[in-house]
Coordinates of C-alpha atoms in Angstrom, one line a residue:
Chain A
X1 CA -17.2 -14.5 -52.6
X2 CA -15.4 -17.9 -52.7
X3 CA -13.5 -18.5 -49.5
X4 CA -10.1 -18.8 -51.2
X5 CA -10.5 -15.4 -52.9
X6 CA -11.6 -13.9 -49.6
X7 CA -8.5 -15.3 -47.9
X8 CA -6.2 -13.7 -50.4
X9 CA -7.9 -10.4 -49.9
X10 CA -7.7 -10.7 -46.2
X11 CA -4.1 -11.6 -46.4
X12 CA -3.3 -8.5 -48.5
X13 CA -5.2 -6.3 -46.1
X14 CA -3.3 -7.7 -43.1
X15 CA 0.0 -7.2 -44.9
X16 CA -1.0 -3.6 -45.6
X17 CA -1.8 -3.0 -41.9
X18 CA 1.6 -4.5 -40.8
X19 CA 3.3 -2.1 -43.1
X20 CA 1.4 0.9 -41.7
X21 CA 2.2 -0.2 -38.2
X22 CA 5.9 -0.1 -39.1
X23 CA 5.5 3.7 -39.5
X24 CA 4.4 4.2 -35.9
X25 CA 7.4 5.1 -33.8
X26 CA 8.1 4.9 -30.1
X27 CA 7.5 8.4 -28.6
X28 CA 10.5 8.2 -26.3
X29 CA 12.9 6.5 -28.7
X30 CA 11.7 7.9 -32.0
X31 CA 14.2 6.0 -34.2
X32 CA 12.4 2.7 -33.3
X33 CA 9.2 1.7 -34.8
X34 CA 6.8 -0.4 -32.7
X35 CA 7.6 -3.4 -34.9
X36 CA 11.4 -2.9 -34.1
X37 CA 10.5 -3.0 -30.4
X38 CA 8.4 -6.1 -30.7
X39 CA 5.3 -4.4 -29.2
X40 CA 2.9 -5.6 -31.9
X41 CA 2.2 -9.3 -31.2
X42 CA -0.4 -10.0 -33.8
X43 CA -2.8 -8.5 -36.3
X44 CA -5.9 -10.7 -37.0
X45 CA -9.2 -10.5 -38.8
X46 CA -12.3 -10.2 -36.9
X47 CA -15.5 -11.9 -37.9
X48 CA -17.9 -9.8 -40.1
X49 CA -20.0 -7.2 -38.2
X50 CA -23.7 -7.3 -37.9
X51 CA -24.4 -5.8 -41.4
X52 CA -22.4 -8.6 -42.9
X53 CA -20.2 -6.2 -44.8
X54 CA -17.9 -4.8 -42.2
X55 CA -14.7 -6.7 -42.0
X56 CA -12.7 -5.6 -39.1
X57 CA -9.4 -6.5 -37.5
X58 CA -7.7 -6.6 -34.2
X59 CA -4.2 -5.4 -33.3
X60 CA -2.7 -7.1 -30.3
X61 CA 0.0 -5.1 -28.5
X62 CA 1.9 -5.7 -25.3
X63 CA 3.6 -3.2 -23.0
X64 CA 7.4 -3.1 -22.5
X65 CA 7.3 -2.3 -18.8
X66 CA 4.1 -2.3 -16.6
X67 CA 4.3 1.4 -16.0
X68 CA 5.6 2.6 -19.4
X69 CA 3.8 5.8 -20.0
X70 CA 4.5 5.5 -23.8
X71 CA 2.0 2.7 -24.1
X72 CA -1.0 5.1 -24.1
X73 CA 0.6 7.3 -26.6
X74 CA 1.5 4.4 -28.8
X75 CA -2.1 3.1 -28.7
X76 CA -3.4 6.6 -29.7
X77 CA -0.8 6.8 -32.5
X78 CA -1.9 3.5 -34.0
X79 CA -5.5 4.6 -33.9
X80 CA -4.7 7.9 -35.6
X81 CA -2.5 6.3 -38.2
X82 CA -5.3 3.8 -39.2
X83 CA -8.1 6.3 -39.1
X84 CA -6.0 8.6 -41.3
X85 CA -5.7 5.8 -43.8
X86 CA -9.4 5.2 -43.9
X87 CA -9.7 2.2 -41.6
X88 CA -12.6 2.3 -39.3
X89 CA -13.4 -1.2 -38.0
X90 CA -10.5 -2.1 -35.9
X91 CA -9.7 -2.5 -32.2
X92 CA -6.5 -2.4 -30.3
X93 CA -6.1 -5.0 -27.5
X94 CA -3.4 -5.0 -24.9
X95 CA -2.2 -8.3 -23.6
X96 CA 0.3 -8.9 -20.8
X97 CA 1.1 -12.5 -21.4
X98 CA 3.6 -13.7 -22.5
X99 CA 5.6 -10.9 -21.0
X100 CA 7.6 -8.7 -23.4
X101 CA 11.3 -9.3 -23.7
X102 CA 14.1 -7.5 -25.5
X103 CA 14.6 -10.7 -27.4
X104 CA 11.6 -9.6 -29.5
X105 CA 13.5 -6.5 -30.7
X106 CA 14.6 -6.8 -34.3
X107 CA 18.3 -6.8 -35.3
X108 CA 17.6 -3.8 -37.4
X109 CA 16.1 -2.0 -34.4
X110 CA 19.2 -2.7 -32.3
X111 CA 21.4 -1.2 -35.1
X112 CA 19.2 1.9 -35.2
X113 CA 19.5 2.2 -31.4
X114 CA 23.3 2.1 -31.5
X115 CA 23.4 4.7 -34.3
X116 CA 21.1 6.9 -32.2
X117 CA 23.6 6.7 -29.2
X118 CA 21.8 4.1 -27.0
X119 CA 23.6 0.8 -26.3
X120 CA 21.2 -1.9 -27.5
X121 CA 20.4 -4.9 -25.3
X122 CA 22.5 -7.9 -26.0
X123 CA 20.2 -10.7 -25.1
X124 CA 17.6 -11.4 -22.5
X125 CA 18.5 -11.3 -18.8
X126 CA 17.9 -15.0 -18.4
X127 CA 21.0 -15.8 -20.4
X128 CA 23.0 -13.3 -18.5
X129 CA 24.4 -10.0 -19.8
X130 CA 27.6 -9.6 -21.7
X131 CA 29.7 -6.5 -21.7
X132 CA 27.9 -3.3 -22.8
X133 CA 29.6 -1.6 -25.7
X134 CA 30.0 2.2 -25.8
X135 CA 27.8 3.4 -28.7
X136 CA 30.3 6.1 -29.4
X137 CA 33.7 4.4 -29.5
X138 CA 32.7 0.7 -29.2
X139 CA 34.8 0.2 -26.1
X140 CA 33.8 -2.5 -23.7
X141 CA 35.5 -0.7 -20.9
X142 CA 32.2 0.7 -19.6
X143 CA 30.8 1.3 -16.2
X144 CA 27.3 1.1 -14.8
X145 CA 26.3 4.4 -13.2
X146 CA 22.7 3.5 -12.3
X147 CA 20.3 0.7 -13.0
X148 CA 17.7 3.3 -13.6
X149 CA 17.9 5.8 -16.3
X150 CA 15.8 8.4 -18.2
X151 CA 13.0 5.9 -19.0
X152 CA 12.0 2.6 -17.4
X153 CA 13.7 0.6 -20.1
X154 CA 17.2 2.2 -19.8
X155 CA 20.1 2.1 -17.5
X156 CA 22.8 4.8 -17.2
X157 CA 26.4 3.9 -18.2
X158 CA 29.7 5.7 -18.8
X159 CA 32.5 4.8 -21.1
X160 CA 35.8 4.6 -19.3
X161 CA 37.7 5.2 -22.5
X162 CA 36.0 8.1 -24.2
X163 CA 34.3 9.2 -20.9
X164 CA 31.0 9.7 -22.6
X165 CA 27.9 8.9 -20.5
X166 CA 25.3 6.9 -22.4
X167 CA 22.0 5.1 -22.0
X168 CA 21.8 1.3 -22.2
X169 CA 18.6 -0.3 -23.3
X170 CA 18.3 -2.9 -20.5
X171 CA 18.0 -6.6 -21.2
X172 CA 14.5 -7.6 -20.1
Chain B
X1 CA -15.7 -14.3 -6.7
X2 CA -15.7 -11.6 -4.1
X3 CA -12.7 -13.2 -2.5
X4 CA -10.8 -12.9 -5.8
X5 CA -11.8 -9.2 -6.0
X6 CA -10.6 -8.5 -2.5
X7 CA -7.4 -10.4 -3.1
X8 CA -6.7 -8.4 -6.3
X9 CA -7.5 -5.2 -4.6
X10 CA -5.1 -6.1 -1.8
X11 CA -2.3 -6.6 -4.3
X12 CA -3.2 -3.4 -6.1
X13 CA -3.4 -1.3 -2.9
X14 CA 0.0 -2.5 -1.7
X15 CA 1.6 -1.0 -4.8
X16 CA -0.5 2.1 -5.0
X17 CA 0.1 3.1 -1.4
X18 CA 3.8 2.5 -1.5
X19 CA 3.8 4.5 -4.8
X20 CA 2.1 7.4 -3.2
X21 CA 4.8 7.5 -0.5
X22 CA 7.7 7.0 -2.8
X23 CA 6.4 9.7 -5.2
X24 CA 7.0 12.3 -2.5
X25 CA 10.7 11.8 -3.2
X26 CA 10.4 13.1 -6.7
X27 CA 12.7 16.0 -6.9
X28 CA 14.0 15.5 -3.4
X29 CA 16.3 12.4 -3.7
X30 CA 19.8 12.7 -2.2
X31 CA 21.4 12.7 -5.6
X32 CA 19.9 12.9 -9.1
X33 CA 20.6 9.3 -10.0
X34 CA 18.8 8.0 -6.9
X35 CA 16.0 10.4 -7.3
X36 CA 15.5 8.9 -10.7
X37 CA 15.9 5.4 -9.4
X38 CA 13.2 5.6 -6.7
X39 CA 10.8 7.3 -9.1
X40 CA 11.5 4.6 -11.8
X41 CA 10.7 2.0 -9.2
X42 CA 7.5 3.9 -8.4
X43 CA 6.6 4.0 -12.0
X44 CA 6.9 0.2 -12.2
X45 CA 4.8 -0.2 -9.1
X46 CA 2.0 2.1 -10.3
X47 CA 2.0 0.3 -13.7
X48 CA 1.5 -3.0 -11.9
X49 CA -1.2 -1.6 -9.7
X50 CA -3.0 -0.2 -12.7
X51 CA -3.1 -3.7 -14.3
X52 CA -4.5 -5.1 -11.0
X53 CA -7.1 -2.4 -10.6
X54 CA -8.2 -2.8 -14.2
X55 CA -8.7 -6.5 -13.5
X56 CA -10.6 -5.9 -10.3
X57 CA -12.8 -3.4 -12.0
X58 CA -13.5 -5.8 -14.8
X59 CA -14.5 -8.5 -12.3
X60 CA -16.7 -6.1 -10.4
X61 CA -18.4 -4.8 -13.5
X62 CA -18.9 -8.2 -15.2
X63 CA -20.6 -9.7 -12.2
X64 CA -22.3 -6.5 -11.2
X65 CA -21.1 -7.2 -7.7
X66 CA -21.9 -4.9 -4.9
X67 CA -19.2 -5.2 -2.3
X68 CA -21.4 -4.4 0.7
X69 CA -18.8 -4.7 3.4
X70 CA -18.7 -1.2 4.7
X71 CA -21.2 1.6 4.7
X72 CA -20.0 3.2 1.6
X73 CA -19.0 0.5 -0.8
X74 CA -17.3 1.9 -3.9
X75 CA -18.7 5.3 -3.3
X76 CA -18.8 6.2 -7.0
X77 CA -21.5 3.7 -7.8
X78 CA -24.2 6.2 -7.4
X79 CA -22.7 8.6 -9.8
X80 CA -21.6 6.3 -12.6
X81 CA -22.6 2.8 -13.1
X82 CA -19.3 1.2 -13.6
X83 CA -16.2 1.2 -11.4
X84 CA -12.8 1.7 -13.1
X85 CA -9.2 1.8 -12.0
X86 CA -9.5 5.5 -11.1
X87 CA -12.6 5.1 -8.9
X88 CA -11.0 2.2 -7.1
X89 CA -8.0 4.3 -6.3
X90 CA -9.6 7.7 -5.7
X91 CA -13.0 6.9 -4.3
X92 CA -12.8 4.1 -1.8
X93 CA -12.7 5.0 1.9
X94 CA -9.9 4.2 4.3
X95 CA -11.5 0.9 5.6
X96 CA -11.9 -0.3 2.0
X97 CA -8.1 -0.3 1.4
X98 CA -6.4 -3.6 2.1
X99 CA -2.8 -2.7 1.8
X100 CA -0.1 -3.8 4.1
X101 CA 0.6 -1.5 7.0
X102 CA 4.3 -1.5 5.9
X103 CA 3.4 0.3 2.6
X104 CA 1.6 3.2 4.3
X105 CA 4.4 4.1 6.8
X106 CA 5.8 7.5 6.5
X107 CA 9.0 8.0 4.4
X108 CA 11.0 9.2 7.3
X109 CA 14.6 9.7 6.1
X110 CA 16.3 8.0 3.2
X111 CA 17.2 5.0 5.3
X112 CA 13.6 4.4 6.3
X113 CA 12.4 4.8 2.7
X114 CA 15.0 2.4 1.5
X115 CA 14.3 -0.2 4.2
X116 CA 10.6 -0.1 3.5
X117 CA 11.2 -0.6 -0.2
X118 CA 13.7 -3.4 0.6
X119 CA 11.3 -5.3 2.9
X120 CA 8.4 -4.9 0.4
X121 CA 10.5 -5.8 -2.8
X122 CA 11.9 -9.0 -1.3
X123 CA 8.3 -10.0 -0.3
X124 CA 6.9 -9.0 -3.6
X125 CA 9.6 -10.9 -5.5
X126 CA 8.9 -14.1 -3.6
X127 CA 5.1 -13.7 -3.9
X128 CA 5.1 -12.9 -7.6
X129 CA 7.6 -15.6 -8.4
X130 CA 5.0 -18.1 -7.2
X131 CA 2.0 -16.2 -8.5
X132 CA 3.3 -16.6 -12.1
X133 CA 1.9 -20.1 -11.8
X134 CA -1.5 -19.0 -10.3
X135 CA -4.6 -20.7 -11.6
X136 CA -5.9 -17.3 -12.4
X137 CA -4.5 -16.5 -15.8
X138 CA -4.7 -12.7 -15.5
X139 CA -2.9 -12.6 -12.1
X140 CA -0.3 -15.0 -13.5
X141 CA 0.3 -12.7 -16.4
X142 CA 0.6 -9.6 -14.3
X143 CA 3.0 -11.4 -12.0
X144 CA 5.2 -12.8 -14.8
X145 CA 5.5 -9.3 -16.2
X146 CA 6.1 -7.6 -12.9
X147 CA 8.7 -10.0 -11.6
X148 CA 11.3 -8.8 -14.2
X149 CA 10.9 -5.3 -12.8
X150 CA 10.8 -6.3 -9.1
X151 CA 14.1 -8.1 -9.6
X152 CA 15.8 -4.7 -10.1
X153 CA 14.0 -3.2 -7.1
X154 CA 15.4 -6.0 -4.9
X155 CA 18.9 -5.4 -6.2
X156 CA 18.8 -1.7 -5.8
X157 CA 17.3 -1.6 -2.3
X158 CA 19.6 -4.3 -1.1
X159 CA 22.6 -2.4 -2.2
X160 CA 21.4 0.7 -0.3
X161 CA 20.7 -1.2 2.9
X162 CA 24.3 -2.5 2.7
X163 CA 25.7 0.9 1.8
X164 CA 24.0 2.6 4.8
X165 CA 24.5 -0.2 7.3
X166 CA 28.1 -0.7 6.4
X167 CA 28.7 3.0 5.9
X168 CA 29.5 5.7 8.5
X169 CA 28.5 5.6 12.1
X170 CA 25.7 8.0 11.3
X171 CA 24.3 6.1 8.3
X172 CA 24.4 2.9 10.4
X173 CA 22.5 4.5 13.2
X174 CA 19.9 5.7 10.8
X175 CA 19.4 2.3 9.3
X176 CA 19.1 0.7 12.8
X177 CA 16.6 3.4 13.7
X178 CA 14.6 2.5 10.6
X179 CA 14.6 -1.2 11.5
X180 CA 13.3 -0.4 14.9
X181 CA 10.5 1.6 13.3
X182 CA 9.5 -0.7 10.6
X183 CA 10.2 -4.3 11.7
X184 CA 6.9 -4.5 13.6
X185 CA 5.0 -4.2 10.3
X186 CA 6.7 -7.1 8.5
X187 CA 4.9 -9.9 10.3
X188 CA 1.6 -9.0 8.7
X189 CA 2.9 -10.1 5.3
X190 CA 2.9 -13.7 6.3
X191 CA -0.4 -13.9 8.1
X192 CA -3.1 -14.6 5.5
X193 CA -6.4 -12.6 5.6
X194 CA -9.6 -14.6 5.0
X195 CA -9.7 -13.7 1.3
X196 CA -6.1 -14.9 1.0
X197 CA -6.8 -18.1 2.7
X198 CA -9.7 -18.7 0.2
X199 CA -7.5 -17.8 -2.7
X200 CA -4.6 -20.0 -1.4
X201 CA -7.1 -22.9 -1.2
X202 CA -8.2 -22.2 -4.8
X203 CA -4.5 -22.3 -6.0
X204 CA -4.9 -18.6 -7.1
X205 CA -2.7 -17.1 -4.4
X206 CA 0.7 -18.4 -3.1
X207 CA 0.6 -19.3 0.5
X208 CA 2.2 -16.3 2.2
X209 CA 2.9 -18.2 5.4
X210 CA 5.3 -20.3 3.4
X211 CA 7.2 -17.3 2.1
X212 CA 8.4 -16.3 5.5
X213 CA 11.4 -18.5 5.7
X214 CA 12.8 -17.4 2.4
X215 CA 12.1 -13.8 3.2
X216 CA 14.0 -14.0 6.5
X217 CA 16.9 -15.7 4.8
X218 CA 17.3 -13.0 2.2
X219 CA 16.8 -10.2 4.7
X220 CA 19.3 -11.7 7.1
X221 CA 21.8 -12.2 4.3
X222 CA 21.6 -8.5 3.4
X223 CA 21.7 -7.4 7.0
X224 CA 24.7 -9.5 7.6
X225 CA 26.6 -8.0 4.7
X226 CA 25.5 -4.6 6.0
X227 CA 27.0 -5.5 9.4
X228 CA 23.7 -5.0 11.1
X229 CA 22.8 -7.1 14.1
X230 CA 19.4 -7.2 15.7
X231 CA 18.6 -3.9 17.4
X232 CA 16.2 -5.9 19.7
X233 CA 19.0 -7.7 21.5
X234 CA 18.0 -11.2 20.5
X235 CA 16.0 -13.3 18.2
X236 CA 14.3 -11.4 15.3
X237 CA 11.3 -13.7 15.3
X238 CA 10.1 -13.8 18.8
X239 CA 11.1 -10.6 20.5
X240 CA 9.0 -8.0 18.7
X241 CA 5.3 -7.5 18.7
X242 CA 3.9 -7.6 15.1
X243 CA 1.2 -5.2 14.2
X244 CA -1.5 -6.5 11.8
X245 CA -4.8 -5.1 10.4
X246 CA -4.0 -3.4 7.1
X247 CA -5.1 -6.4 5.0
X248 CA -8.5 -6.1 6.6
X249 CA -8.8 -2.3 6.4
X250 CA -7.6 -1.4 9.8
X251 CA -4.8 1.1 9.3
X252 CA -2.3 3.1 11.2
X253 CA -2.9 6.7 12.0
X254 CA -0.8 8.1 9.2
X255 CA -2.8 6.4 6.5
X256 CA -5.8 8.8 6.7
X257 CA -3.6 11.8 6.1
X258 CA -1.9 10.3 3.0
X259 CA -5.2 9.0 1.6
X260 CA -6.7 12.5 1.9
X261 CA -3.9 13.9 -0.1
X262 CA -4.1 11.1 -2.7
X263 CA -7.8 11.6 -3.2
X264 CA -8.1 15.3 -2.7
X265 CA -8.5 16.3 -6.3
X266 CA -11.3 13.7 -7.1
X267 CA -13.1 14.4 -3.9
X268 CA -13.0 18.2 -4.4
X269 CA -13.7 18.2 -8.2
X270 CA -15.5 14.9 -8.9
X271 CA -14.8 13.6 -12.3
X272 CA -12.0 16.0 -13.1
X273 CA -9.9 14.8 -16.0
X274 CA -6.8 15.8 -17.8

């Protein structure tokens, strides 16, 4: 096959895989896909296998927090999703560097979080945190109850106006 | 190469052993939010230690290294050919663990647990802050990821030291008692073991001796805000004997008991899995 044609085929294939990955959701925050979260860092073709006809690919993922138990589940979910769609030659590689940051979360993902009742991260901790808006009434009159919440990625807040306690996805 | 493995295991063991202690608070914290906080910190620590054990296992397996330092090096080797993160945690013997003595100390009351976490988190923050720039890419990556988490641990444990120290007469007394109990184990952090010295020379490990000044500064700032003065009646540096040994596998009496509990399942039912 001429290289150019092959490249086009490869490109199509990779696009199809990215689309499939966008159907894999975070098990703890099921409104977010793993693409919304910025967990998938790359999808790349692997050189042909020994038979010369097995084109494979590699999915590079990165954990949110070092101890996030969802990572194992996410890796399994990706595997099942791809196997179900008939893909066989792929591998999932976890990388730690560069370290994940909430800056990689999509704007769409942040909107979905808010609708779900979790205050989204504003921007990364390096730039400093601005006021956390209550996801219910949008008030900025909110109070930190605990830096640690129901999962590693969340802190517990309470709205001083509507009194509703809520989770805040920490800037990271 | 062996020195890098020992160093990586030392870092991993620090976290695992502190994790095992902290995990005993699960369901027993003074209030729900703090129960969740300490278990969240524990989760971060165990995640970091898994990354470190996985790296150590990779190094050991790749080089097919036999770490013949004690009589039973990596006891699992006879049963399966490769070591992994689990065998490193569950099947090494007491003398093979290289964690700081501080990490293995009993939880005592909430004050002692908090203080132990505070001493360790401040140290871990300073250490990992420098380790981000290690010549070893994997350790640098693990540190750069972990430092974001450890920052929260420092904040949280500092706030609690202040709250208890500057709280009631009783909470202050408990914090002072915890300092008397734990201070003697802090000196070890800044005395490099042989494998650390080798890794410092190779620009893989930060020089722990150089972290002492900053560590003291931060700890004294927090103690001062907590209105705590030295319970030893003088200079913090000179008046207390500092116990060492953990980094080289010589542990305190309590360690054997906790390790027995940690390893019980795999020792009793070898290879048991979920």
